mmCIF file of C-alpha atoms in Angstrom:
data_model
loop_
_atom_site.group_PDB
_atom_site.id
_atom_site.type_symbol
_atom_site.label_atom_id
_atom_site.label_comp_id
_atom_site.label_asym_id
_atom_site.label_seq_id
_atom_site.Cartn_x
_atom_site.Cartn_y
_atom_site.Cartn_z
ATOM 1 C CA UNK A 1 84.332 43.197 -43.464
ATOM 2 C CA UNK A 2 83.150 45.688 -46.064
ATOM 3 C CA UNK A 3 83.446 49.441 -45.518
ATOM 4 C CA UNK A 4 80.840 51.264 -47.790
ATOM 5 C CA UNK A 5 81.904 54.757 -48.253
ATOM 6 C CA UNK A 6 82.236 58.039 -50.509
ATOM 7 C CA UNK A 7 85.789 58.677 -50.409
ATOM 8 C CA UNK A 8 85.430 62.353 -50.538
ATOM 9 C CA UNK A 9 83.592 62.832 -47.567
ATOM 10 C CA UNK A 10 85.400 63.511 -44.217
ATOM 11 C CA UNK A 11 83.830 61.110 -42.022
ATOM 12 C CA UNK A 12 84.608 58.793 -44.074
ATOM 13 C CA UNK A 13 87.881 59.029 -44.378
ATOM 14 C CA UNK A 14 87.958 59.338 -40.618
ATOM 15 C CA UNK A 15 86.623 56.311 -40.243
ATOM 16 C CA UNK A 16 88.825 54.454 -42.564
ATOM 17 C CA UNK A 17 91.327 55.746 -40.917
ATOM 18 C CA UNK A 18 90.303 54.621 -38.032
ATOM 19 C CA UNK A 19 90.048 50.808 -39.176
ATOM 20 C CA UNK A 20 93.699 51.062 -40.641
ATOM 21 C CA UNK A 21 94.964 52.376 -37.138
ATOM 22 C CA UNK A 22 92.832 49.316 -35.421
ATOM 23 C CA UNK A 23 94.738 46.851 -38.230
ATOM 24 C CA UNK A 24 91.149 45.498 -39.457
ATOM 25 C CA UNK A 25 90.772 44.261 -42.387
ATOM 26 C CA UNK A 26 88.162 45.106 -45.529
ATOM 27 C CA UNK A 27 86.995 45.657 -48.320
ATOM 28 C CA UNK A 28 86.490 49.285 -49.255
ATOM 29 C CA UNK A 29 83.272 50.012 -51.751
ATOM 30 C CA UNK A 30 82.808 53.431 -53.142
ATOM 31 C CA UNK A 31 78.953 53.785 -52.668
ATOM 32 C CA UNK A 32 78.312 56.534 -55.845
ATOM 33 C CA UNK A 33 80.660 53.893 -58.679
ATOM 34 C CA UNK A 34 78.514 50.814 -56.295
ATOM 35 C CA UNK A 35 75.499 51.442 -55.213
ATOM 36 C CA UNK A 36 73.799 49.126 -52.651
ATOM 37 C CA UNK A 37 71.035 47.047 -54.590
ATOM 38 C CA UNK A 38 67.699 46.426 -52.694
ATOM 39 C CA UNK A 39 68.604 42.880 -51.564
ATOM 40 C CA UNK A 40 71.574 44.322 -49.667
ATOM 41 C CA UNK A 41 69.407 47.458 -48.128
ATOM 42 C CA UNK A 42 66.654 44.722 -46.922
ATOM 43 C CA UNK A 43 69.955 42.688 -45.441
ATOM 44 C CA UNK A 44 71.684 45.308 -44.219
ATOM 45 C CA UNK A 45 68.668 47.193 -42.286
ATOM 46 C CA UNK A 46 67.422 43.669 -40.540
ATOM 47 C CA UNK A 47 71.103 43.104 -39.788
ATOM 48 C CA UNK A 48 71.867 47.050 -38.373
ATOM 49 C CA UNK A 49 68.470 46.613 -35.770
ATOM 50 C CA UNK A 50 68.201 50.498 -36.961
ATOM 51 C CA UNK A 51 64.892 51.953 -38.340
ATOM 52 C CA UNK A 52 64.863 52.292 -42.247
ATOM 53 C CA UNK A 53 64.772 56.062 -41.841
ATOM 54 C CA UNK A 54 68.395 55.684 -39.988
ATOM 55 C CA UNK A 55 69.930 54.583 -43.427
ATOM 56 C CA UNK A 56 68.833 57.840 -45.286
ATOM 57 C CA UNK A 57 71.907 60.663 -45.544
ATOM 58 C CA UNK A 58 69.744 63.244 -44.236
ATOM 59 C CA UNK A 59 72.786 66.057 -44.405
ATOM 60 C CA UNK A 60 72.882 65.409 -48.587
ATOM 61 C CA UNK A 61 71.883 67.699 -50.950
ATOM 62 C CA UNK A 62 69.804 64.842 -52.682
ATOM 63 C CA UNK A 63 68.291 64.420 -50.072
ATOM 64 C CA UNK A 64 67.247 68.005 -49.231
ATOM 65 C CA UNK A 65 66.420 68.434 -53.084
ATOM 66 C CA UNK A 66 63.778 65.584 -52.926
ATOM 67 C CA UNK A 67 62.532 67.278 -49.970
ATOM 68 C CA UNK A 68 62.334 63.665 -48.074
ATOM 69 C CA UNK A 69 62.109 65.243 -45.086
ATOM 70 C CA UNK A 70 58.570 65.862 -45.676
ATOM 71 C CA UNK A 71 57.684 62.595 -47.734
ATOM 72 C CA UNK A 72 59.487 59.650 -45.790
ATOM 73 C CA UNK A 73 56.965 60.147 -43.592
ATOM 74 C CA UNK A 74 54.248 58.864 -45.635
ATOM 75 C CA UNK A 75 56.359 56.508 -47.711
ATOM 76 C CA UNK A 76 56.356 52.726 -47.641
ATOM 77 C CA UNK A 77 58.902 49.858 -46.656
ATOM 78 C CA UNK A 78 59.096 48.722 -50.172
ATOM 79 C CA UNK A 79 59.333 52.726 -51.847
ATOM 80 C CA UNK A 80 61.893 53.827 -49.034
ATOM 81 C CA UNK A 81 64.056 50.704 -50.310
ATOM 82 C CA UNK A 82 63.921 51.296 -54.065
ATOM 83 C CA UNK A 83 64.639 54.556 -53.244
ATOM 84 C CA UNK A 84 68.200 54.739 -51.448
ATOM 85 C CA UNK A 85 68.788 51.375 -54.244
ATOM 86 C CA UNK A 86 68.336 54.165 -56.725
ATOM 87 C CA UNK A 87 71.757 56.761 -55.601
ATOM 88 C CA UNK A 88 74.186 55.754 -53.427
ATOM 89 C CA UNK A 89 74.339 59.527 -52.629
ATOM 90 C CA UNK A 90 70.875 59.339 -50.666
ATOM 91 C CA UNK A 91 72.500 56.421 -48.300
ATOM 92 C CA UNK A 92 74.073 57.227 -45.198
ATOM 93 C CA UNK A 93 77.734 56.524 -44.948
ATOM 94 C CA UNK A 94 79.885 54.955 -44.030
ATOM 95 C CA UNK A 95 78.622 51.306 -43.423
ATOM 96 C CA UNK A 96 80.678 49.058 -41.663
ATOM 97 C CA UNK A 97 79.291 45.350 -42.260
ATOM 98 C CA UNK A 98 80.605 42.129 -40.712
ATOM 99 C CA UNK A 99 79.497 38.572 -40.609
ATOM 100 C CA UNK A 100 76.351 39.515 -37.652
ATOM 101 C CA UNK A 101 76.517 43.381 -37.509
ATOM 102 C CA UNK A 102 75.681 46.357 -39.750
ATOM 103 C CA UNK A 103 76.831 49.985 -38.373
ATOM 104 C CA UNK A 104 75.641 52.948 -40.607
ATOM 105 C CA UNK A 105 77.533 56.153 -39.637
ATOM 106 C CA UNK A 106 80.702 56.180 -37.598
ATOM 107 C CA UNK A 107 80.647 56.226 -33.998
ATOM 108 C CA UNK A 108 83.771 55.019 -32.692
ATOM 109 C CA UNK A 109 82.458 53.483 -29.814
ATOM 110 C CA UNK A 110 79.954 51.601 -31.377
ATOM 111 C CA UNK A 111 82.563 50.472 -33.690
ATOM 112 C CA UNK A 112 85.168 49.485 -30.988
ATOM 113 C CA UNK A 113 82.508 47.053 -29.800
ATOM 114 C CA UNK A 114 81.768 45.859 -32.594
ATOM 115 C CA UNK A 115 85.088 45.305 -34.101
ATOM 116 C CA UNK A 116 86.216 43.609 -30.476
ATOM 117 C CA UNK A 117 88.565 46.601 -29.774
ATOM 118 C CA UNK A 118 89.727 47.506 -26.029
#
């Protein structure tokens, strides 16, 4: 599995935390040093069954700085994509991705399931 993350953010580290404690193994990616490329987005998202809008870290400063609140709205597929491939800081994390699942944010429940935890 790869974990997608920004170490310095708490949730993050909660859920890594939470996959040590559960003895899974991955393969940790800092998402600002390795940003996900488009490919990997368009993967990820059909993969996740989540809407596009469901990968954007709408709590970021980039985020509120771009004001995307007010133009996702009237973006398209293709210009949503290029932009979280532009800064990993815009993408929501963590990302949990397996061989047939993609979880963006950390729900443990979700993650139990998932992970084929009790």
């Amino acid at each position: 599995m790869i974990f997608v993350c920004y170490p310095k953010c708490t949730t993050c580290q909660k859920a890594k935390k939470w996959l040590e404690a559960n003895g899974i193994v991955f393969e940790e990616r800092n998402i600002k040093e390795n940003n996900p490329t488009m490919e990997e987005l368009k993967d990820w998202h059909k993969k996740s069954g989540l809407p596009l809008n469901k990968f954007f870290n709408t709590s970021g400063l980039l985020y509120k700085e771009l004001k995307l609140k007010d133009k996702l709205p009237s973006m398209s597929e293709e210009e949503k994509y290029n932009l979280l491939a532009s800064d990993g800081m815009l993408v929501k994390r963590p990302i949990l991705i397996g061989d047939d699942f993609v979880l963006v944010g950390f729900k443990e429940t979700d993650w139990k399931a998932s992970c084929g935890i009790e």
